[in-house]
Structure formats: C-alpha cells, structure tokens
Amino acid sequence: MPALKHPQILLASDLAGGEVVFLGAEGWERDHARARVARSEDEAAALESFGKAEIAGNKVVDVYLADVEVGVDGVPTPLHYREKMRLKGPSVRPDLGKQAKGGAHDRS
Amino acid sequence: MALISDGRFVEDDWRRLADEEALPKSGKVVVSLARVEHALAHLPEGVSLGVNVPNTTDPASLALALPRLGLVEIAFPAFADGRGFSLARLIRRAGFKGELRASGRLLADQYAHALGCGFDTIEIPDDLAERQDESQWRAARAAHARTYQRGYVAPGSILDARRKAAAR
Amino acid sequence: MTAHDPGLARPNAPTTTYRYDEFDAVFVRERVAEFREQVRRRLEGSLTEDEFRPFRLMNGLYLQLHAYMLRVAIPYGTLTARQMRRLADIADKYDRGYGHFTTRQNLQYNWPKLVDTPDILESLAGVEMHAIQTSGNCIRNVTADHFSGVAPDEIEDPRPTAEFLRQWSSAHPEFSFLPRKFKIAVTGADHDRAAIMVHDIGLRILKSDAGEIGYQVVVGGGLGRTPFVGKVIRDYVSRDDLLAYLEAIMRVYNRFGRRDNKFKARIKILVHEKGIDEVRAAVEAEFAAMDRSVFSFDPAEFERIAAFFTPPPYEALPAESAKLRTQGVEHPAFGNFLDMNVSPHRVPGYAIVTVSLKPIGGIPGDATSQQMRLLADASERFGFGELRVSHEQNIILPHVKQDELLDLWKLLDGAGLATANAGLVSDIISCPGLDYCSLATARSIPIAQAISKRFSDLSRQRRIGKLGIKISGCINACGHHHVGAIGILGLEKKGQESYQITLGGDPTFSASIGEILGPGVSAEQVPDVIEHIVDFYLAERREGETFIETWRRIGHARFKDVLRREGEDGADI
C-alpha cells in the first residue's frame, strides 16, 4: 500500500450551516482533533469516496484532502496556512470562529 | 430526452436526423446547420424541416433559411452559458415565427429566462427531468408576475403596469 | 407620494431616495419566495451544488473560508435610517453583531447559515432591501458617487440613473448568464468619486452643447488579474437612448465575451483583444438594428424615479456657520475632524460628513450593530434620515447643518466613529482577505492594521496629506489595489504570505494602474516599506503636490531606486 507523502485529513463545508467540518471516525466533526488521518493512498481514497457520497447526499459541499502533520498528541495540523486558518477563524477576530469558546456556529 | 412545452413534459414530434441519414418522405426532422441549405434545396413536400445550431451561430447565416424552417433548436453546452438567450432574441428579431427550442442541461430556474427571450420549448436530458419535474418548471415560470424589462416575452412588464396605474 | 406611508419610521418625513411602489415590493417578495424554494430544492437534492450555485450567488450568498457570506445590496450606496437599523437587527439575530461595508457600497455578513438566508432576505424585503445580483455572472450593484445630490461640483445627481439601471438589470431574461460578472458605475460631477474608469461600463453624466443631459459611455475598465482603464465607446448618448445603448453593449458582450477561460471572460478582455474600434462597431450595429420602440425607456418613468431624489427641505442658512471656526479652535480634536472629514455642501450652511470606519488599528469597513444604530440615529437627528456608503468603506452623512457639526462629532466620538482620517494614510481600503475569503491568497486586514498603527499620529498623517492605500488579499483585487496611490497585493511565495507593492494608481478621471515596486516582501516588512516610500515622497514633493503628482513627475524608477538602495544598505527591506 503506497504511503502518502504527508498524512491527510478530509475537509468540507456543511451545506445547511456553512461551517468547516472534518471527516472523523463515524461522520463529520467540527473539531479537527477528531479528524480521521489517512496515511496511505487507499485510506485517502476511502476518505474521498465517503466525502463524495456525502456530497451526493446533500450534507456537505467543497470536499477536499489537505496535507497535515500529526503531533505527538495525535492531533493533525494542516501544513498550509490557508487550511490552518480554517481550523481557527479570522486571525483579526479571536472572538469568532472555532478558535472562540463554543465557536461562531454555537448559538447556545 | 424530455421536452417541456407550456410547463408540461410532452412528446416530441420532431426527430433528429443524423447527417448521413437520408431525408424521409414525411414527418418533422431536425438537421445540423451544415446540412440545412442542402436539405432545404431537396426538401420533400410532406417534410417539415428544423435545424440544430450551436449557440455561436451568426443569425445572418440563417437569414435565408428561417422563413422555411419549422423549428430552430439552439444548443446550450452548459446551463451557465447564456449565449443562446441572445441568439434566440436575434432569431426572433429576424422574423422567425416557428418553434424555437433550447436544448441542453437547462434548469427549471431558467424557464422564465428562456421564454422571455423567445423560446417555446426546452429539451433536457432525462436525468435532469427526473430531478426537476413539471411542477418545478411551472413554479419557476411563475416566480415573477411581471418583469422589469420590456420587449421580452413576459406575462407583463412593471413599466406597463405602472403606466396603467398612473392613467387611472 | 409618501406622506402617510406607514412604512416610514417617521411619518411625513421627506423622502430623499427611491421608495418602492407596489410593483417593486411584490418583486422582492417574489424573489424571496423563489430563493426559499431553491434552498428547499437544494437541501432535498433536486438541485445539485453546481446547479444551485449561480442562483445562490445571484441572491448574494457565497461560501467562504469559515462560513457562508451574504452580500446585501445597498443600491448606489444610499440607505435610510430605518434600513440601517434593520441591517443592525439582522446582524444581531442571524450573524455575529457586525457587518462589513465593501468597496462596491454593499454590506457583507460573514456568518449567515444557508437555511436562515431566506428569512434574512425576507427581513430585508420588509425595509425595501435585497441581495439580488450582488454576485454571479450578471449585472451587479450599480454604484454611484457617494456625494450624489449634495456635492458642489455636481452636474446631475447620478442616482436616478443608477436606480433606473438597477430596475432594468434585475432578473434580466437575456443577461443573467453572462461570461462573467458585470459592474456599472455612474458619476455626475466634475470629479469622479465612483471610479467609473475601472468599471465594465462607466457612465459620466454631462450636458450636450444644446444643454441636454446625456452620458459619456466608457467600457472595458476593470481590476483583477489583468487591470485595464476603460475606453470611451461613445462620447455622448442621450438619456432617451441610454437603455437601448446599454442593451446593445450587453448583447455584444454576452455573445462574444470569452467563455473558455474564467480569467479572460470580462468585457475588458474583449476590448483588449478585439480593440475598442471593433467592439464599438459591433455595439453600434446592434444599436442600429434594435427596435427601440418597444424599449423600456419612458421619460415619464425616469421622471417618476428622479422625483424621489429631489433635495430635502433644507433651511435657508448663511453660507458659513458663525460659530464653527471658534468651535474648531476650542475643541482641537473636533477641529481636526472639521479639517479632514467634513466636505463642502452645495447648499449654504450645510456640510457633508465622512464617518470613518477606519479607527487606528481597526478592521477597515467593519461596523458593529450598535454603531449602525447610532449612525441611524445620527442621520435622523442630523440629516433627514439618509446615509451613504462610499466605495472607500466609510459612511457618509450627506445633509448636516454646519451649526450641528460639533454635536454630531460628540455623538460619533462617543462611539469610536470620529477618527479624523478621511483620505489620509490610515484611511486604508482593504478587502477582507484570507481572514474571511476563500479566494484569498494572503491576509489583508492585519497589513492594514499594522500600517494604520505605524502612522497613528494624526499630525504626521496630516503632514503627509491625502494618500490612498488600498490592499487586496488576492489577484481578484477587491481591495482595488491597482488604483491605490500605494497598492498592496497579498500573494503566496514559498508557502508564506508575501506582499507586492505598487505605486501610482488612480481611480479618478485621470485613471492609471499602479506599477510594481519590486519583489514581494513579508508582512513584517510592509510597514517599513510604506514608511520609506512616504518619507521619500515627503522629501521630494513640491508645495501642494499629492503623492500621485510627485510620482508622475519624478517617475517610478526613482522610487524603485530608493527601495533598492535601502536594501543594499542592509536596512529593513
């Protein structure tokens, strides 16, 4: 099984709400720490295939794989600065987005 | 393919004729632009002729043929490619009175645009017809009671309604 | 006309902008219902995302980096106090308590949900607002001079024309699936404050020799990947012919604009590749062939629209307020505001106020819902309940009595809205950039903030004088960096954000596209580079010369030399 150059996770946008979501073990997660990490091409293909089905099922849009590095705590962090931003929110408003307690989409 | 006419899926009277296929003795056939001049020159009496044209066609190239055609079908290579709407306008301006048909992956949401520009019918692939049934086409057509523009085919223009209201 | 309209916040308030009649009101409600149905069909799968996208965009809804973004139309940048309050309410109810005013006079919400958007549009429709065609390959918001109706150098208020075009372009059956977006701007004064020379179509109102109002028509201007200054296609089109002429242009563009490459699909490329003469010939031929008798132009209808923009009941006042000068001296901060943010008004005793949404170190163009409500209140207290949004991302109060300027300033100052920097180096225009936008290649807002802080000293800013810095976070140039005296473009270089600086841009009638200064620099280096450029300008300028005048006189090469020398010295480049 060919290994990937970098491990990867699958990102998408929730169709109804617009939030950035990550494919986890059982479904979509809002927290990237719970994202499923692919280390081989087959694993990456499996992520993509699930993502495509979810697009067809009108759950998410804009599905794609992003290269990550995995920390000692097992948490994947994207390599590119653009995807790093998607994990957090606007750098100029630390009170908004996932970086804020509860996140922008938490209306509780 | 499915054909939408007046908000309903209808049977298509017209048959597309491949370039290598001979003209029939009767019926309604649609030929390619390359063939139309020759077909008109050899048209049997019982045959109605239509032409399928790309959306980049120069209307002037059809000018002589138009009065003798029963159908002009304009291909939409993609629903977001709006050239067919302008071409339809120009073909109507050239005096064409026959059936003007849009053919491609058009969406129900474009029905009013197509009708506005002078199309009569829309031909779409079956998979689209399955997802966007007649009720969606009729609903989309009825989305606006009136349009802001004049000179397009429409239930009525806002300008005319305003003039009427002001005249009272 | 509207004296007893229950929809008005203050009955019997004079109208100073267009008000919907029953047909306009029905139209926006139909549009909301149509979109609600489109959302339903999207969620259940009748429409795929590719199919839904153009209709989502034509109702102003983008999918951005963190969330959806809704762009609300503010036609020709004019809104009423009631509308501003509704924008504030929507920000609180459906978003995160703020909005962003854009370089096309619109407002953006950054956190709406798709499922809530039909309700948001319905709320907007309740105050005669919408998000129709603020995105998509169609005719966008028609923008106009933000000093319309009140500028001393005005020939005719461009807003009736803009409103006329707004209606004509709404849900157009033929022109809703263009090769690309289409932007129209109208100006009606000696000075162009609407940047018409860098729009797809720019209209300049002028008077013919016979004294009749008509339009000079410019086409093919545009920014983005390949910026161009527009070219005159016709020196004069009469009012009667305007709609027909524009239809001719649109038809030529719709037919012949490129469809093979998204980055070569604007009309500016058509003009560039075919030449203005060929495009003009095609347009004139189409114009001649059209049947104008069925056309939409109706002089009575134009007059009906124009009547909404008649001047409000100004008081008869002396040209200059007696106490204003003293007040400026007694309150130095107010004096600065007077000097920088207050512009002459065509009516004696009045003034145009620019409310800066660029506090030092702040996010350019953002306003909280509280600030929006305060501005709404201020517009009612100090000016007939009308506000404007400028393409420079500031708010304009267009009818303030000079005698009331101090009271207004106190109100604004209390809300952080009195930064006296209009047109100065900290009045930066910036797109949202990578902090929000999925198209961006780099962040733009932190760059604006850093420059703003570096030049925070107001007396220093005043010494520098008017200097427009414009920042875009990607090549799409929504920050209009190409026409900034100093422009900054955020790119990616070797996995890092990198900033390319241009000089010499000009958005006015003397339009020019900025020239690149040198290789991109890091975010940390940008404030230093800007300082070096500004210091060099200060050293070289002659009395009263603006930045662009100095730059044009001494040449771009001299500026490049300065930066290169600085680099060789090992200084902060």
PDB file of N, CA, C and O in Angstrom, chain C residues 103-147:
ATOM      1  N   THR C 103     -16.179  47.711  -0.954  1.00  0.00           N
ATOM      2  CA  THR C 103     -15.695  48.644  -1.972  1.00  0.00           C
ATOM      3  C   THR C 103     -16.683  48.823  -3.126  1.00  0.00           C
ATOM      4  O   THR C 103     -16.396  49.536  -4.078  1.00  0.00           O
ATOM      5  N   ARG C 104     -17.850  48.149  -3.051  1.00  0.00           N
ATOM      6  CA  ARG C 104     -18.902  48.416  -4.042  1.00  0.00           C
ATOM      7  C   ARG C 104     -20.168  48.895  -3.343  1.00  0.00           C
ATOM      8  O   ARG C 104     -21.290  48.664  -3.812  1.00  0.00           O
ATOM      9  N   GLN C 105     -19.973  49.511  -2.203  1.00  0.00           N
ATOM     10  CA  GLN C 105     -21.067  50.152  -1.486  1.00  0.00           C
ATOM     11  C   GLN C 105     -22.102  49.183  -0.932  1.00  0.00           C
ATOM     12  O   GLN C 105     -23.232  49.574  -0.672  1.00  0.00           O
ATOM     13  N   ASN C 106     -21.724  47.928  -0.777  1.00  0.00           N
ATOM     14  CA  ASN C 106     -22.640  46.934  -0.232  1.00  0.00           C
ATOM     15  C   ASN C 106     -22.277  46.633   1.215  1.00  0.00           C
ATOM     16  O   ASN C 106     -21.312  47.168   1.751  1.00  0.00           O
ATOM     17  N   LEU C 107     -23.076  45.715   1.833  1.00  0.00           N
ATOM     18  CA  LEU C 107     -22.756  45.273   3.187  1.00  0.00           C
ATOM     19  C   LEU C 107     -22.609  43.771   3.179  1.00  0.00           C
ATOM     20  O   LEU C 107     -23.429  43.081   2.576  1.00  0.00           O
ATOM     21  N   GLN C 108     -21.617  43.245   3.874  1.00  0.00           N
ATOM     22  CA  GLN C 108     -21.427  41.801   3.970  1.00  0.00           C
ATOM     23  C   GLN C 108     -21.600  41.311   5.389  1.00  0.00           C
ATOM     24  O   GLN C 108     -21.071  41.892   6.331  1.00  0.00           O
ATOM     25  N   TYR C 109     -22.362  40.216   5.513  1.00  0.00           N
ATOM     26  CA  TYR C 109     -22.441  39.476   6.764  1.00  0.00           C
ATOM     27  C   TYR C 109     -21.576  38.239   6.605  1.00  0.00           C
ATOM     28  O   TYR C 109     -21.638  37.558   5.574  1.00  0.00           O
ATOM     29  N   ASN C 110     -20.812  37.916   7.608  1.00  0.00           N
ATOM     30  CA  ASN C 110     -19.820  36.841   7.473  1.00  0.00           C
ATOM     31  C   ASN C 110     -20.208  35.493   8.061  1.00  0.00           C
ATOM     32  O   ASN C 110     -19.467  34.532   7.887  1.00  0.00           O
ATOM     33  N   TRP C 111     -21.370  35.414   8.718  1.00  0.00           N
ATOM     34  CA  TRP C 111     -21.695  34.169   9.407  1.00  0.00           C
ATOM     35  C   TRP C 111     -23.141  33.698   9.247  1.00  0.00           C
ATOM     36  O   TRP C 111     -23.672  33.023  10.129  1.00  0.00           O
ATOM     37  N   PRO C 112     -23.796  34.005   8.124  1.00  0.00           N
ATOM     38  CA  PRO C 112     -25.168  33.518   7.998  1.00  0.00           C
ATOM     39  C   PRO C 112     -25.175  32.030   7.679  1.00  0.00           C
ATOM     40  O   PRO C 112     -24.177  31.488   7.186  1.00  0.00           O
ATOM     41  N   LYS C 113     -26.298  31.372   7.943  1.00  0.00           N
ATOM     42  CA  LYS C 113     -26.456  29.981   7.517  1.00  0.00           C
ATOM     43  C   LYS C 113     -27.319  29.957   6.262  1.00  0.00           C
ATOM     44  O   LYS C 113     -28.201  30.812   6.087  1.00  0.00           O
ATOM     45  N   LEU C 114     -27.082  28.952   5.441  1.00  0.00           N
ATOM     46  CA  LEU C 114     -27.899  28.809   4.231  1.00  0.00           C
ATOM     47  C   LEU C 114     -29.375  28.730   4.598  1.00  0.00           C
ATOM     48  O   LEU C 114     -30.223  29.392   4.003  1.00  0.00           O
ATOM     49  N   VAL C 115     -29.660  27.935   5.633  1.00  0.00           N
ATOM     50  CA  VAL C 115     -31.061  27.690   5.978  1.00  0.00           C
ATOM     51  C   VAL C 115     -31.753  28.940   6.515  1.00  0.00           C
ATOM     52  O   VAL C 115     -32.968  29.048   6.474  1.00  0.00           O
ATOM     53  N   ASP C 116     -30.980  29.888   7.023  1.00  0.00           N
ATOM     54  CA  ASP C 116     -31.568  31.134   7.535  1.00  0.00           C
ATOM     55  C   ASP C 116     -31.697  32.203   6.462  1.00  0.00           C
ATOM     56  O   ASP C 116     -32.394  33.206   6.654  1.00  0.00           O
ATOM     57  N   THR C 117     -30.996  32.018   5.355  1.00  0.00           N
ATOM     58  CA  THR C 117     -30.916  33.107   4.380  1.00  0.00           C
ATOM     59  C   THR C 117     -32.262  33.534   3.806  1.00  0.00           C
ATOM     60  O   THR C 117     -32.499  34.738   3.663  1.00  0.00           O
ATOM     61  N   PRO C 118     -33.172  32.617   3.489  1.00  0.00           N
ATOM     62  CA  PRO C 118     -34.481  33.111   3.029  1.00  0.00           C
ATOM     63  C   PRO C 118     -35.151  34.030   4.055  1.00  0.00           C
ATOM     64  O   PRO C 118     -35.747  35.049   3.677  1.00  0.00           O
ATOM     65  N   ASP C 119     -35.019  33.706   5.340  1.00  0.00           N
ATOM     66  CA  ASP C 119     -35.595  34.576   6.368  1.00  0.00           C
ATOM     67  C   ASP C 119     -34.882  35.926   6.414  1.00  0.00           C
ATOM     68  O   ASP C 119     -35.505  36.968   6.629  1.00  0.00           O
ATOM     69  N   ILE C 120     -33.564  35.910   6.232  1.00  0.00           N
ATOM     70  CA  ILE C 120     -32.826  37.172   6.208  1.00  0.00           C
ATOM     71  C   ILE C 120     -33.306  38.021   5.029  1.00  0.00           C
ATOM     72  O   ILE C 120     -33.564  39.225   5.179  1.00  0.00           O
ATOM     73  N   LEU C 121     -33.459  37.396   3.870  1.00  0.00           N
ATOM     74  CA  LEU C 121     -33.910  38.141   2.694  1.00  0.00           C
ATOM     75  C   LEU C 121     -35.317  38.678   2.903  1.00  0.00           C
ATOM     76  O   LEU C 121     -35.649  39.776   2.452  1.00  0.00           O
ATOM     77  N   GLU C 122     -36.130  37.910   3.599  1.00  0.00           N
ATOM     78  CA  GLU C 122     -37.493  38.376   3.878  1.00  0.00           C
ATOM     79  C   GLU C 122     -37.447  39.590   4.801  1.00  0.00           C
ATOM     80  O   GLU C 122     -38.184  40.567   4.597  1.00  0.00           O
ATOM     81  N   SER C 123     -36.580  39.533   5.785  1.00  0.00           N
ATOM     82  CA  SER C 123     -36.426  40.680   6.679  1.00  0.00           C
ATOM     83  C   SER C 123     -35.943  41.910   5.911  1.00  0.00           C
ATOM     84  O   SER C 123     -36.412  43.032   6.146  1.00  0.00           O
ATOM     85  N   LEU C 124     -35.033  41.705   4.989  1.00  0.00           N
ATOM     86  CA  LEU C 124     -34.562  42.816   4.162  1.00  0.00           C
ATOM     87  C   LEU C 124     -35.683  43.367   3.295  1.00  0.00           C
ATOM     88  O   LEU C 124     -35.847  44.587   3.165  1.00  0.00           O
ATOM     89  N   ALA C 125     -36.476  42.479   2.715  1.00  0.00           N
ATOM     90  CA  ALA C 125     -37.572  42.909   1.840  1.00  0.00           C
ATOM     91  C   ALA C 125     -38.541  43.807   2.604  1.00  0.00           C
ATOM     92  O   ALA C 125     -39.134  44.731   2.041  1.00  0.00           O
ATOM     93  N   GLY C 126     -38.671  43.543   3.901  1.00  0.00           N
ATOM     94  CA  GLY C 126     -39.554  44.353   4.728  1.00  0.00           C
ATOM     95  C   GLY C 126     -39.140  45.819   4.805  1.00  0.00           C
ATOM     96  O   GLY C 126     -39.943  46.683   5.144  1.00  0.00           O
ATOM     97  N   VAL C 127     -37.887  46.108   4.526  1.00  0.00           N
ATOM     98  CA  VAL C 127     -37.438  47.507   4.505  1.00  0.00           C
ATOM     99  C   VAL C 127     -36.917  47.880   3.118  1.00  0.00           C
ATOM    100  O   VAL C 127     -36.038  48.738   2.984  1.00  0.00           O
ATOM    101  N   GLU C 128     -37.451  47.245   2.099  1.00  0.00           N
ATOM    102  CA  GLU C 128     -37.102  47.586   0.713  1.00  0.00           C
ATOM    103  C   GLU C 128     -35.640  47.363   0.414  1.00  0.00           C
ATOM    104  O   GLU C 128     -34.994  48.184  -0.237  1.00  0.00           O
ATOM    105  N   MET C 129     -35.135  46.247   0.915  1.00  0.00           N
ATOM    106  CA  MET C 129     -33.753  45.893   0.602  1.00  0.00           C
ATOM    107  C   MET C 129     -33.701  44.466   0.083  1.00  0.00           C
ATOM    108  O   MET C 129     -34.670  43.710   0.176  1.00  0.00           O
ATOM    109  N   HIS C 130     -32.567  44.093  -0.465  1.00  0.00           N
ATOM    110  CA  HIS C 130     -32.423  42.776  -1.053  1.00  0.00           C
ATOM    111  C   HIS C 130     -30.960  42.455  -1.223  1.00  0.00           C
ATOM    112  O   HIS C 130     -30.095  43.268  -0.909  1.00  0.00           O
ATOM    113  N   ALA C 131     -30.700  41.241  -1.721  1.00  0.00           N
ATOM    114  CA  ALA C 131     -29.326  40.851  -2.047  1.00  0.00           C
ATOM    115  C   ALA C 131     -29.276  40.367  -3.495  1.00  0.00           C
ATOM    116  O   ALA C 131     -28.470  39.532  -3.863  1.00  0.00           O
ATOM    117  N   ILE C 132     -30.137  40.940  -4.312  1.00  0.00           N
ATOM    118  CA  ILE C 132     -30.279  40.473  -5.694  1.00  0.00           C
ATOM    119  C   ILE C 132     -29.057  40.866  -6.519  1.00  0.00           C
ATOM    120  O   ILE C 132     -28.675  42.031  -6.563  1.00  0.00           O
ATOM    121  N   GLN C 133     -28.456  39.868  -7.134  1.00  0.00           N
ATOM    122  CA  GLN C 133     -27.371  40.090  -8.085  1.00  0.00           C
ATOM    123  C   GLN C 133     -26.168  40.813  -7.493  1.00  0.00           C
ATOM    124  O   GLN C 133     -25.496  41.585  -8.191  1.00  0.00           O
ATOM    125  N   THR C 134     -25.889  40.579  -6.225  1.00  0.00           N
ATOM    126  CA  THR C 134     -24.654  41.114  -5.670  1.00  0.00           C
ATOM    127  C   THR C 134     -23.505  40.156  -5.922  1.00  0.00           C
ATOM    128  O   THR C 134     -22.362  40.420  -5.548  1.00  0.00           O
ATOM    129  N   SER C 135     -23.831  39.031  -6.550  1.00  0.00           N
ATOM    130  CA  SER C 135     -22.788  38.145  -7.037  1.00  0.00           C
ATOM    131  C   SER C 135     -23.322  37.447  -8.281  1.00  0.00           C
ATOM    132  O   SER C 135     -24.455  37.679  -8.685  1.00  0.00           O
ATOM    133  N   GLY C 136     -22.512  36.600  -8.870  1.00  0.00           N
ATOM    134  CA  GLY C 136     -22.957  35.879 -10.057  1.00  0.00           C
ATOM    135  C   GLY C 136     -22.544  36.557 -11.348  1.00  0.00           C
ATOM    136  O   GLY C 136     -22.084  37.702 -11.354  1.00  0.00           O
ATOM    137  N   ASN C 137     -22.727  35.830 -12.446  1.00  0.00           N
ATOM    138  CA  ASN C 137     -22.341  36.339 -13.764  1.00  0.00           C
ATOM    139  C   ASN C 137     -23.486  37.121 -14.377  1.00  0.00           C
ATOM    140  O   ASN C 137     -24.085  36.731 -15.391  1.00  0.00           O
ATOM    141  N   CYS C 138     -23.728  38.252 -13.756  1.00  0.00           N
ATOM    142  CA  CYS C 138     -24.869  39.082 -14.121  1.00  0.00           C
ATOM    143  C   CYS C 138     -24.480  40.529 -13.822  1.00  0.00           C
ATOM    144  O   CYS C 138     -23.367  40.793 -13.398  1.00  0.00           O
ATOM    145  N   ILE C 139     -25.419  41.437 -14.041  1.00  0.00           N
ATOM    146  CA  ILE C 139     -25.149  42.839 -13.752  1.00  0.00           C
ATOM    147  C   ILE C 139     -25.262  43.049 -12.250  1.00  0.00           C
ATOM    148  O   ILE C 139     -26.282  42.707 -11.656  1.00  0.00           O
ATOM    149  N   ARG C 140     -24.232  43.585 -11.650  1.00  0.00           N
ATOM    150  CA  ARG C 140     -24.154  43.741 -10.189  1.00  0.00           C
ATOM    151  C   ARG C 140     -24.718  45.097  -9.724  1.00  0.00           C
ATOM    152  O   ARG C 140     -25.287  45.836 -10.522  1.00  0.00           O
ATOM    153  N   ASN C 141     -24.516  45.379  -8.446  1.00  0.00           N
ATOM    154  CA  ASN C 141     -24.978  46.643  -7.885  1.00  0.00           C
ATOM    155  C   ASN C 141     -24.422  47.819  -8.686  1.00  0.00           C
ATOM    156  O   ASN C 141     -23.218  47.924  -8.886  1.00  0.00           O
ATOM    157  N   VAL C 142     -25.320  48.679  -9.155  1.00  0.00           N
ATOM    158  CA  VAL C 142     -24.889  49.866  -9.887  1.00  0.00           C
ATOM    159  C   VAL C 142     -24.461  50.901  -8.844  1.00  0.00           C
ATOM    160  O   VAL C 142     -25.270  51.347  -8.030  1.00  0.00           O
ATOM    161  N   THR C 143     -23.189  51.244  -8.848  1.00  0.00           N
ATOM    162  CA  THR C 143     -22.666  52.155  -7.825  1.00  0.00           C
ATOM    163  C   THR C 143     -22.618  53.589  -8.355  1.00  0.00           C
ATOM    164  O   THR C 143     -22.652  53.817  -9.564  1.00  0.00           O
ATOM    165  N   ALA C 144     -22.570  54.520  -7.427  1.00  0.00           N
ATOM    166  CA  ALA C 144     -22.579  55.932  -7.814  1.00  0.00           C
ATOM    167  C   ALA C 144     -21.768  56.742  -6.816  1.00  0.00           C
ATOM    168  O   ALA C 144     -21.393  56.266  -5.757  1.00  0.00           O
ATOM    169  N   ASP C 145     -21.519  57.959  -7.188  1.00  0.00           N
ATOM    170  CA  ASP C 145     -20.824  58.929  -6.348  1.00  0.00           C
ATOM    171  C   ASP C 145     -21.488  58.977  -4.969  1.00  0.00           C
ATOM    172  O   ASP C 145     -22.693  59.186  -4.862  1.00  0.00           O
ATOM    173  N   HIS C 146     -20.702  58.806  -3.916  1.00  0.00           N
ATOM    174  CA  HIS C 146     -21.288  58.807  -2.574  1.00  0.00           C
ATOM    175  C   HIS C 146     -21.638  60.216  -2.100  1.00  0.00           C
ATOM    176  O   HIS C 146     -22.228  60.379  -1.035  1.00  0.00           O
ATOM    177  N   PHE C 147     -21.269  61.228  -2.886  1.00  0.00           N
ATOM    178  CA  PHE C 147     -21.679  62.603  -2.577  1.00  0.00           C
ATOM    179  C   PHE C 147     -22.825  63.045  -3.506  1.00  0.00           C
ATOM    180  O   PHE C 147     -23.058  64.236  -3.683  1.00  0.00           O
TER     181      PHE C 147
END
